[in-house]
């Protein structure tokens, strides 16, 4: 797999009011941040994709972090084989120790690349804005999609004021954090032969543990507004040429 994703740096000592990117967090801390309302919405989004007919048989998550989301999906869909790829050995060791299932495997990013035409669903959540070579990654993921497969990309929406301010604060503090720029990603997607649909999602920030049902209903109504949705969501597909019938 090409070295297109920056390795997560070692955790830095805590400083008063110093922002920290997820890459600088210990697995336990990172997991706590992903357990709230936003984590449940993300899980729901992926589950809907896996359930669509024909139901997926093999799924890949790029950048699975502590592994909890992948584990919950493996529990919900025991007939699907799940594979997670990471760049951070701490996350690999934590996930293997904490979240084990017979239909779930974790690995570190290697040099051999992804198997071709293998996955019905590929998931990457909050990954692409850390990638230095989007073109290489898009080409590799496109090649790994089985016919009819979908790559689900979820990235922070820089049009959202809270997201823009937080990421700018982190970058100025010297953290490995940058904005996701859709125009760059879409150029890489197009070069890889991918087509896509996109929308905005997730009105509330990730630190909220619970959202009352009335507010959750309001969220679904307002989150599609570009500057209100905290994330931009892509569903990418690869076109496969149909061979001509022999005479």
PDB file of C-alpha atoms in Angstrom:
ATOM      1  CA  UNK A   1       0.000   0.000   0.000  1.00  0.00           C
ATOM      2  CA  UNK A   2       1.581   3.352  -0.969  1.00  0.00           C
ATOM      3  CA  UNK A   3       2.781   5.584   1.815  1.00  0.00           C
ATOM      4  CA  UNK A   4      -0.009   8.076   1.300  1.00  0.00           C
ATOM      5  CA  UNK A   5      -1.103   8.456   4.935  1.00  0.00           C
ATOM      6  CA  UNK A   6       1.020  10.244   7.495  1.00  0.00           C
ATOM      7  CA  UNK A   7       1.851   8.088  10.504  1.00  0.00           C
ATOM      8  CA  UNK A   8       0.343   9.338  13.738  1.00  0.00           C
ATOM      9  CA  UNK A   9       2.936  11.153  15.847  1.00  0.00           C
ATOM     10  CA  UNK A  10       3.835  10.058  19.365  1.00  0.00           C
ATOM     11  CA  UNK A  11       1.628  11.641  22.059  1.00  0.00           C
ATOM     12  CA  UNK A  12       2.864  15.024  23.253  1.00  0.00           C
ATOM     13  CA  UNK A  13       2.869  16.170  26.878  1.00  0.00           C
ATOM     14  CA  UNK A  14      -0.328  17.900  27.839  1.00  0.00           C
ATOM     15  CA  UNK A  15      -0.280  21.690  27.963  1.00  0.00           C
ATOM     16  CA  UNK A  16      -2.883  24.006  29.344  1.00  0.00           C
ATOM     17  CA  UNK A  17      -5.375  24.921  26.626  1.00  0.00           C
ATOM     18  CA  UNK A  18      -3.269  23.215  23.956  1.00  0.00           C
ATOM     19  CA  UNK A  19      -5.493  21.596  21.305  1.00  0.00           C
ATOM     20  CA  UNK A  20      -4.673  17.993  20.429  1.00  0.00           C
ATOM     21  CA  UNK A  21      -5.497  16.196  17.227  1.00  0.00           C
ATOM     22  CA  UNK A  22      -6.909  12.682  17.487  1.00  0.00           C
ATOM     23  CA  UNK A  23      -3.574  11.360  16.266  1.00  0.00           C
ATOM     24  CA  UNK A  24      -1.927  12.566  19.485  1.00  0.00           C
ATOM     25  CA  UNK A  25      -4.442  10.850  21.774  1.00  0.00           C
ATOM     26  CA  UNK A  26      -4.026   7.521  23.486  1.00  0.00           C
ATOM     27  CA  UNK A  27      -6.458   4.860  22.178  1.00  0.00           C
ATOM     28  CA  UNK A  28      -8.596   5.039  25.342  1.00  0.00           C
ATOM     29  CA  UNK A  29      -9.008   8.808  25.012  1.00  0.00           C
ATOM     30  CA  UNK A  30      -9.744   8.593  21.305  1.00  0.00           C
ATOM     31  CA  UNK A  31     -12.367   5.936  21.951  1.00  0.00           C
ATOM     32  CA  UNK A  32     -14.169   8.080  24.527  1.00  0.00           C
ATOM     33  CA  UNK A  33     -14.475  10.872  21.957  1.00  0.00           C
ATOM     34  CA  UNK A  34     -16.152   8.547  19.444  1.00  0.00           C
ATOM     35  CA  UNK A  35     -18.762   7.052  21.775  1.00  0.00           C
ATOM     36  CA  UNK A  36     -21.345   9.804  21.889  1.00  0.00           C
ATOM     37  CA  UNK A  37     -24.168  10.909  19.621  1.00  0.00           C
ATOM     38  CA  UNK A  38     -21.874  11.501  16.649  1.00  0.00           C
ATOM     39  CA  UNK A  39     -20.398   8.015  16.939  1.00  0.00           C
ATOM     40  CA  UNK A  40     -23.877   6.493  16.850  1.00  0.00           C
ATOM     41  CA  UNK A  41     -24.826   8.535  13.783  1.00  0.00           C
ATOM     42  CA  UNK A  42     -21.686   7.430  11.974  1.00  0.00           C
ATOM     43  CA  UNK A  43     -22.367   3.803  12.832  1.00  0.00           C
ATOM     44  CA  UNK A  44     -25.913   4.170  11.504  1.00  0.00           C
ATOM     45  CA  UNK A  45     -24.609   5.666   8.251  1.00  0.00           C
ATOM     46  CA  UNK A  46     -22.233   2.746   7.621  1.00  0.00           C
ATOM     47  CA  UNK A  47     -24.820   0.137   8.626  1.00  0.00           C
ATOM     48  CA  UNK A  48     -27.276   1.512   6.073  1.00  0.00           C
ATOM     49  CA  UNK A  49     -24.642   1.140   3.387  1.00  0.00           C
ATOM     50  CA  UNK A  50     -23.838  -2.456   4.331  1.00  0.00           C
ATOM     51  CA  UNK A  51     -27.525  -3.382   4.395  1.00  0.00           C
ATOM     52  CA  UNK A  52     -28.277  -2.091   0.921  1.00  0.00           C
ATOM     53  CA  UNK A  53     -29.014  -4.866  -1.578  1.00  0.00           C
ATOM     54  CA  UNK A  54     -27.087  -6.879  -2.482  1.00  0.00           C
ATOM     55  CA  UNK A  55     -25.820  -7.044   1.089  1.00  0.00           C
ATOM     56  CA  UNK A  56     -22.043  -6.684   1.472  1.00  0.00           C
ATOM     57  CA  UNK A  57     -19.849  -9.730   2.014  1.00  0.00           C
ATOM     58  CA  UNK A  58     -16.488  -8.027   2.617  1.00  0.00           C
ATOM     59  CA  UNK A  59     -15.861  -4.597   4.125  1.00  0.00           C
ATOM     60  CA  UNK A  60     -12.705  -2.590   4.791  1.00  0.00           C
ATOM     61  CA  UNK A  61     -12.127   0.350   7.108  1.00  0.00           C
ATOM     62  CA  UNK A  62      -9.082   2.526   6.474  1.00  0.00           C
ATOM     63  CA  UNK A  63      -7.985   4.164   9.712  1.00  0.00           C
ATOM     64  CA  UNK A  64     -10.106   2.242  12.229  1.00  0.00           C
ATOM     65  CA  UNK A  65      -8.589   3.937  15.297  1.00  0.00           C
ATOM     66  CA  UNK A  66      -9.401   2.074  18.525  1.00  0.00           C
ATOM     67  CA  UNK A  67     -11.554  -0.404  16.583  1.00  0.00           C
ATOM     68  CA  UNK A  68     -14.868   0.032  18.359  1.00  0.00           C
ATOM     69  CA  UNK A  69     -16.884   1.082  15.300  1.00  0.00           C
ATOM     70  CA  UNK A  70     -15.576  -1.848  13.273  1.00  0.00           C
ATOM     71  CA  UNK A  71     -16.284  -4.192  16.172  1.00  0.00           C
ATOM     72  CA  UNK A  72     -19.873  -2.998  16.511  1.00  0.00           C
ATOM     73  CA  UNK A  73     -20.393  -3.479  12.787  1.00  0.00           C
ATOM     74  CA  UNK A  74     -18.922  -6.990  12.997  1.00  0.00           C
ATOM     75  CA  UNK A  75     -21.371  -7.796  15.811  1.00  0.00           C
ATOM     76  CA  UNK A  76     -24.308  -6.370  13.861  1.00  0.00           C
ATOM     77  CA  UNK A  77     -23.388  -8.151  10.606  1.00  0.00           C
ATOM     78  CA  UNK A  78     -21.846 -11.544  11.477  1.00  0.00           C
ATOM     79  CA  UNK A  79     -22.112 -12.700   7.842  1.00  0.00           C
ATOM     80  CA  UNK A  80     -19.760  -9.910   6.662  1.00  0.00           C
ATOM     81  CA  UNK A  81     -15.974 -10.248   6.828  1.00  0.00           C
ATOM     82  CA  UNK A  82     -14.424  -7.025   8.147  1.00  0.00           C
ATOM     83  CA  UNK A  83     -10.821  -5.887   7.778  1.00  0.00           C
ATOM     84  CA  UNK A  84      -9.265  -2.792   9.331  1.00  0.00           C
ATOM     85  CA  UNK A  85      -6.053  -1.092   8.178  1.00  0.00           C
ATOM     86  CA  UNK A  86      -4.165   1.386  10.380  1.00  0.00           C
ATOM     87  CA  UNK A  87      -0.870   3.292  10.459  1.00  0.00           C
ATOM     88  CA  UNK A  88      -0.646   3.460  14.261  1.00  0.00           C
ATOM     89  CA  UNK A  89       0.634   0.347  16.037  1.00  0.00           C
ATOM     90  CA  UNK A  90      -0.872   1.532  19.336  1.00  0.00           C
ATOM     91  CA  UNK A  91      -4.330   1.421  17.787  1.00  0.00           C
ATOM     92  CA  UNK A  92      -3.665  -2.020  16.309  1.00  0.00           C
ATOM     93  CA  UNK A  93      -2.586  -3.472  19.648  1.00  0.00           C
ATOM     94  CA  UNK A  94      -5.504  -1.845  21.484  1.00  0.00           C
ATOM     95  CA  UNK A  95      -8.098  -3.103  18.983  1.00  0.00           C
ATOM     96  CA  UNK A  96      -6.706  -6.635  18.951  1.00  0.00           C
ATOM     97  CA  UNK A  97      -6.709  -6.735  22.739  1.00  0.00           C
ATOM     98  CA  UNK A  98     -10.122  -5.145  23.251  1.00  0.00           C
ATOM     99  CA  UNK A  99     -12.312  -5.964  20.254  1.00  0.00           C
ATOM    100  CA  UNK A 100     -12.129  -9.480  18.849  1.00  0.00           C
ATOM    101  CA  UNK A 101     -14.611 -11.249  16.611  1.00  0.00           C
ATOM    102  CA  UNK A 102     -14.304 -14.263  14.278  1.00  0.00           C
ATOM    103  CA  UNK A 103     -15.351 -12.099  11.293  1.00  0.00           C
ATOM    104  CA  UNK A 104     -12.984  -9.236  12.132  1.00  0.00           C
ATOM    105  CA  UNK A 105      -9.258  -8.749  11.461  1.00  0.00           C
ATOM    106  CA  UNK A 106      -6.903  -5.809  12.019  1.00  0.00           C
ATOM    107  CA  UNK A 107      -3.633  -5.041  10.292  1.00  0.00           C
ATOM    108  CA  UNK A 108      -1.060  -2.303   9.798  1.00  0.00           C
ATOM    109  CA  UNK A 109      -0.610  -0.595   6.461  1.00  0.00           C
ATOM    110  CA  UNK A 110       1.883  -2.545   4.396  1.00  0.00           C
ATOM    111  CA  UNK A 111       3.670  -2.283   1.103  1.00  0.00           C
ATOM    112  CA  UNK A 112       1.775  -4.955  -0.833  1.00  0.00           C
ATOM    113  CA  UNK A 113      -1.354  -2.871  -1.394  1.00  0.00           C
ATOM    114  CA  UNK A 114      -5.010  -3.817  -1.202  1.00  0.00           C
ATOM    115  CA  UNK A 115      -6.323  -6.891  -3.027  1.00  0.00           C
ATOM    116  CA  UNK A 116      -8.021  -6.013  -6.309  1.00  0.00           C
ATOM    117  CA  UNK A 117     -11.808  -6.054  -6.679  1.00  0.00           C
ATOM    118  CA  UNK A 118     -12.272  -7.475  -3.202  1.00  0.00           C
ATOM    119  CA  UNK A 119     -14.425  -5.185  -1.068  1.00  0.00           C
ATOM    120  CA  UNK A 120     -18.116  -4.404  -1.333  1.00  0.00           C
ATOM    121  CA  UNK A 121     -17.760  -1.523   1.125  1.00  0.00           C
ATOM    122  CA  UNK A 122     -14.720   0.605   1.983  1.00  0.00           C
ATOM    123  CA  UNK A 123     -14.990   3.076   4.870  1.00  0.00           C
ATOM    124  CA  UNK A 124     -12.724   6.006   5.701  1.00  0.00           C
ATOM    125  CA  UNK A 125     -13.825   8.410   8.431  1.00  0.00           C
ATOM    126  CA  UNK A 126     -11.716  11.492   9.224  1.00  0.00           C
ATOM    127  CA  UNK A 127      -8.793  10.045   7.240  1.00  0.00           C
ATOM    128  CA  UNK A 128      -8.383  11.903   3.951  1.00  0.00           C
ATOM    129  CA  UNK A 129      -7.449  15.250   5.489  1.00  0.00           C
ATOM    130  CA  UNK A 130      -4.335  13.488   6.863  1.00  0.00           C
ATOM    131  CA  UNK A 131      -3.367  12.005   3.484  1.00  0.00           C
ATOM    132  CA  UNK A 132      -0.503  13.618   1.575  1.00  0.00           C
ATOM    133  CA  UNK A 133      -1.077  11.778  -1.733  1.00  0.00           C
ATOM    134  CA  UNK A 134      -4.811  11.618  -2.336  1.00  0.00           C
ATOM    135  CA  UNK A 135      -4.349  10.473  -5.910  1.00  0.00           C
ATOM    136  CA  UNK A 136      -2.417   7.340  -4.916  1.00  0.00           C
ATOM    137  CA  UNK A 137      -4.929   6.439  -2.223  1.00  0.00           C
ATOM    138  CA  UNK A 138      -7.936   7.004  -4.498  1.00  0.00           C
ATOM    139  CA  UNK A 139      -6.394   4.812  -7.207  1.00  0.00           C
ATOM    140  CA  UNK A 140      -5.728   2.016  -4.753  1.00  0.00           C
ATOM    141  CA  UNK A 141      -9.170   2.098  -3.157  1.00  0.00           C
ATOM    142  CA  UNK A 142     -10.831   2.230  -6.585  1.00  0.00           C
ATOM    143  CA  UNK A 143      -8.905  -0.893  -7.619  1.00  0.00           C
ATOM    144  CA  UNK A 144      -9.940  -2.687  -4.420  1.00  0.00           C
ATOM    145  CA  UNK A 145     -13.683  -2.168  -4.946  1.00  0.00           C
ATOM    146  CA  UNK A 146     -15.659  -5.167  -6.142  1.00  0.00           C
ATOM    147  CA  UNK A 147     -18.218  -4.561  -8.919  1.00  0.00           C
ATOM    148  CA  UNK A 148     -21.009  -2.508  -7.350  1.00  0.00           C
ATOM    149  CA  UNK A 149     -18.807  -1.642  -4.360  1.00  0.00           C
ATOM    150  CA  UNK A 150     -19.003   1.702  -2.563  1.00  0.00           C
ATOM    151  CA  UNK A 151     -16.343   3.780  -0.834  1.00  0.00           C
ATOM    152  CA  UNK A 152     -17.852   5.821   2.003  1.00  0.00           C
ATOM    153  CA  UNK A 153     -15.805   8.922   2.826  1.00  0.00           C
ATOM    154  CA  UNK A 154     -16.652  11.109   5.832  1.00  0.00           C
ATOM    155  CA  UNK A 155     -14.540  14.225   6.376  1.00  0.00           C
ATOM    156  CA  UNK A 156     -14.750  17.401   8.481  1.00  0.00           C
ATOM    157  CA  UNK A 157     -16.608  20.158   6.660  1.00  0.00           C
ATOM    158  CA  UNK A 158     -14.409  23.246   6.537  1.00  0.00           C
ATOM    159  CA  UNK A 159     -17.480  25.397   5.760  1.00  0.00           C
ATOM    160  CA  UNK A 160     -18.752  24.750   9.292  1.00  0.00           C
ATOM    161  CA  UNK A 161     -17.491  27.583  11.577  1.00  0.00           C
ATOM    162  CA  UNK A 162     -16.753  25.304  14.551  1.00  0.00           C
ATOM    163  CA  UNK A 163     -14.818  22.814  12.385  1.00  0.00           C
ATOM    164  CA  UNK A 164     -12.835  25.547  10.633  1.00  0.00           C
ATOM    165  CA  UNK A 165     -11.890  27.292  13.876  1.00  0.00           C
ATOM    166  CA  UNK A 166     -10.919  24.082  15.676  1.00  0.00           C
ATOM    167  CA  UNK A 167      -8.741  22.770  12.858  1.00  0.00           C
ATOM    168  CA  UNK A 168      -7.102  26.160  12.330  1.00  0.00           C
ATOM    169  CA  UNK A 169      -6.354  26.361  16.074  1.00  0.00           C
ATOM    170  CA  UNK A 170      -4.796  22.888  16.004  1.00  0.00           C
ATOM    171  CA  UNK A 171      -2.660  23.630  12.962  1.00  0.00           C
ATOM    172  CA  UNK A 172      -1.357  26.900  14.421  1.00  0.00           C
ATOM    173  CA  UNK A 173      -0.503  25.027  17.615  1.00  0.00           C
ATOM    174  CA  UNK A 174       1.773  22.757  15.582  1.00  0.00           C
ATOM    175  CA  UNK A 175      -0.469  19.708  15.432  1.00  0.00           C
ATOM    176  CA  UNK A 176      -0.720  17.420  12.395  1.00  0.00           C
ATOM    177  CA  UNK A 177      -4.125  18.739  11.379  1.00  0.00           C
ATOM    178  CA  UNK A 178      -5.368  20.381   8.206  1.00  0.00           C
ATOM    179  CA  UNK A 179      -8.649  21.187   6.494  1.00  0.00           C
ATOM    180  CA  UNK A 180     -10.263  18.727   4.110  1.00  0.00           C
ATOM    181  CA  UNK A 181     -10.446  20.505   0.760  1.00  0.00           C
ATOM    182  CA  UNK A 182     -13.204  18.953  -1.371  1.00  0.00           C
ATOM    183  CA  UNK A 183     -11.913  20.313  -4.688  1.00  0.00           C
ATOM    184  CA  UNK A 184      -8.586  18.511  -4.225  1.00  0.00           C
ATOM    185  CA  UNK A 185     -10.236  15.260  -3.197  1.00  0.00           C
ATOM    186  CA  UNK A 186     -12.697  15.377  -6.078  1.00  0.00           C
ATOM    187  CA  UNK A 187      -9.871  15.878  -8.553  1.00  0.00           C
ATOM    188  CA  UNK A 188      -8.230  12.723  -7.168  1.00  0.00           C
ATOM    189  CA  UNK A 189     -11.536  10.819  -7.239  1.00  0.00           C
ATOM    190  CA  UNK A 190     -12.114  11.769 -10.864  1.00  0.00           C
ATOM    191  CA  UNK A 191      -8.603  10.732 -11.890  1.00  0.00           C
ATOM    192  CA  UNK A 192      -9.180   7.336 -10.253  1.00  0.00           C
ATOM    193  CA  UNK A 193     -12.313   6.748 -12.353  1.00  0.00           C
ATOM    194  CA  UNK A 194     -14.710   7.206  -9.453  1.00  0.00           C
ATOM    195  CA  UNK A 195     -18.174   8.752  -9.561  1.00  0.00           C
ATOM    196  CA  UNK A 196     -19.836  10.138  -6.447  1.00  0.00           C
ATOM    197  CA  UNK A 197     -22.738  11.695  -4.672  1.00  0.00           C
ATOM    198  CA  UNK A 198     -22.205  13.896  -1.634  1.00  0.00           C
ATOM    199  CA  UNK A 199     -24.130  15.574   1.133  1.00  0.00           C
ATOM    200  CA  UNK A 200     -23.528  17.291   4.467  1.00  0.00           C
ATOM    201  CA  UNK A 201     -24.317  15.609   7.791  1.00  0.00           C
ATOM    202  CA  UNK A 202     -24.000  15.760  11.582  1.00  0.00           C
ATOM    203  CA  UNK A 203     -25.118  19.060  13.044  1.00  0.00           C
ATOM    204  CA  UNK A 204     -23.848  18.457  16.585  1.00  0.00           C
ATOM    205  CA  UNK A 205     -20.150  18.186  17.591  1.00  0.00           C
ATOM    206  CA  UNK A 206     -18.587  14.920  18.688  1.00  0.00           C
ATOM    207  CA  UNK A 207     -18.216  15.769  22.379  1.00  0.00           C
ATOM    208  CA  UNK A 208     -22.005  15.631  22.960  1.00  0.00           C
ATOM    209  CA  UNK A 209     -22.886  12.334  24.616  1.00  0.00           C
ATOM    210  CA  UNK A 210     -26.648  12.508  24.062  1.00  0.00           C
ATOM    211  CA  UNK A 211     -29.092  14.545  22.027  1.00  0.00           C
ATOM    212  CA  UNK A 212     -32.797  14.641  23.036  1.00  0.00           C
ATOM    213  CA  UNK A 213     -35.129  13.171  20.376  1.00  0.00           C
ATOM    214  CA  UNK A 214     -36.665  16.543  19.398  1.00  0.00           C
ATOM    215  CA  UNK A 215     -33.216  17.993  18.759  1.00  0.00           C
ATOM    216  CA  UNK A 216     -32.184  14.856  16.867  1.00  0.00           C
ATOM    217  CA  UNK A 217     -35.135  15.426  14.525  1.00  0.00           C
ATOM    218  CA  UNK A 218     -34.077  19.047  14.043  1.00  0.00           C
ATOM    219  CA  UNK A 219     -30.542  17.878  13.297  1.00  0.00           C
ATOM    220  CA  UNK A 220     -31.667  15.684  10.399  1.00  0.00           C
ATOM    221  CA  UNK A 221     -33.613  18.596   8.951  1.00  0.00           C
ATOM    222  CA  UNK A 222     -30.807  21.151   9.176  1.00  0.00           C
ATOM    223  CA  UNK A 223     -27.601  19.158   8.699  1.00  0.00           C
ATOM    224  CA  UNK A 224     -27.825  19.156   4.879  1.00  0.00           C
ATOM    225  CA  UNK A 225     -27.201  22.928   4.866  1.00  0.00           C
ATOM    226  CA  UNK A 226     -23.520  23.308   3.830  1.00  0.00           C
ATOM    227  CA  UNK A 227     -22.419  25.543   6.715  1.00  0.00           C
ATOM    228  CA  UNK A 228     -24.423  23.614   9.365  1.00  0.00           C
ATOM    229  CA  UNK A 229     -23.383  20.029   8.687  1.00  0.00           C
ATOM    230  CA  UNK A 230     -20.157  19.233  10.518  1.00  0.00           C
ATOM    231  CA  UNK A 231     -19.100  16.640   7.933  1.00  0.00           C
ATOM    232  CA  UNK A 232     -19.129  16.139   4.195  1.00  0.00           C
ATOM    233  CA  UNK A 233     -20.108  12.616   3.146  1.00  0.00           C
ATOM    234  CA  UNK A 234     -19.209  10.998  -0.179  1.00  0.00           C
ATOM    235  CA  UNK A 235     -20.453   7.748  -1.643  1.00  0.00           C
ATOM    236  CA  UNK A 236     -18.034   6.794  -4.396  1.00  0.00           C
ATOM    237  CA  UNK A 237     -18.433   4.044  -6.961  1.00  0.00           C
ATOM    238  CA  UNK A 238     -16.220   2.688  -9.713  1.00  0.00           C
ATOM    239  CA  UNK A 239     -17.527   2.034 -13.181  1.00  0.00           C
ATOM    240  CA  UNK A 240     -16.787  -1.416 -14.591  1.00  0.00           C
ATOM    241  CA  UNK A 241     -16.822  -1.938 -18.338  1.00  0.00           C
ATOM    242  CA  UNK A 242     -19.158  -4.656 -19.571  1.00  0.00           C
ATOM    243  CA  UNK A 243     -17.419  -6.972 -22.049  1.00  0.00           C
ATOM    244  CA  UNK A 244     -18.939  -7.245 -25.518  1.00  0.00           C
ATOM    245  CA  UNK A 245     -20.746 -10.480 -26.330  1.00  0.00           C
ATOM    246  CA  UNK A 246     -18.845 -12.709 -28.711  1.00  0.00           C
ATOM    247  CA  UNK A 247     -20.283 -13.117 -32.159  1.00  0.00           C
TER     248      UNK A 247
END
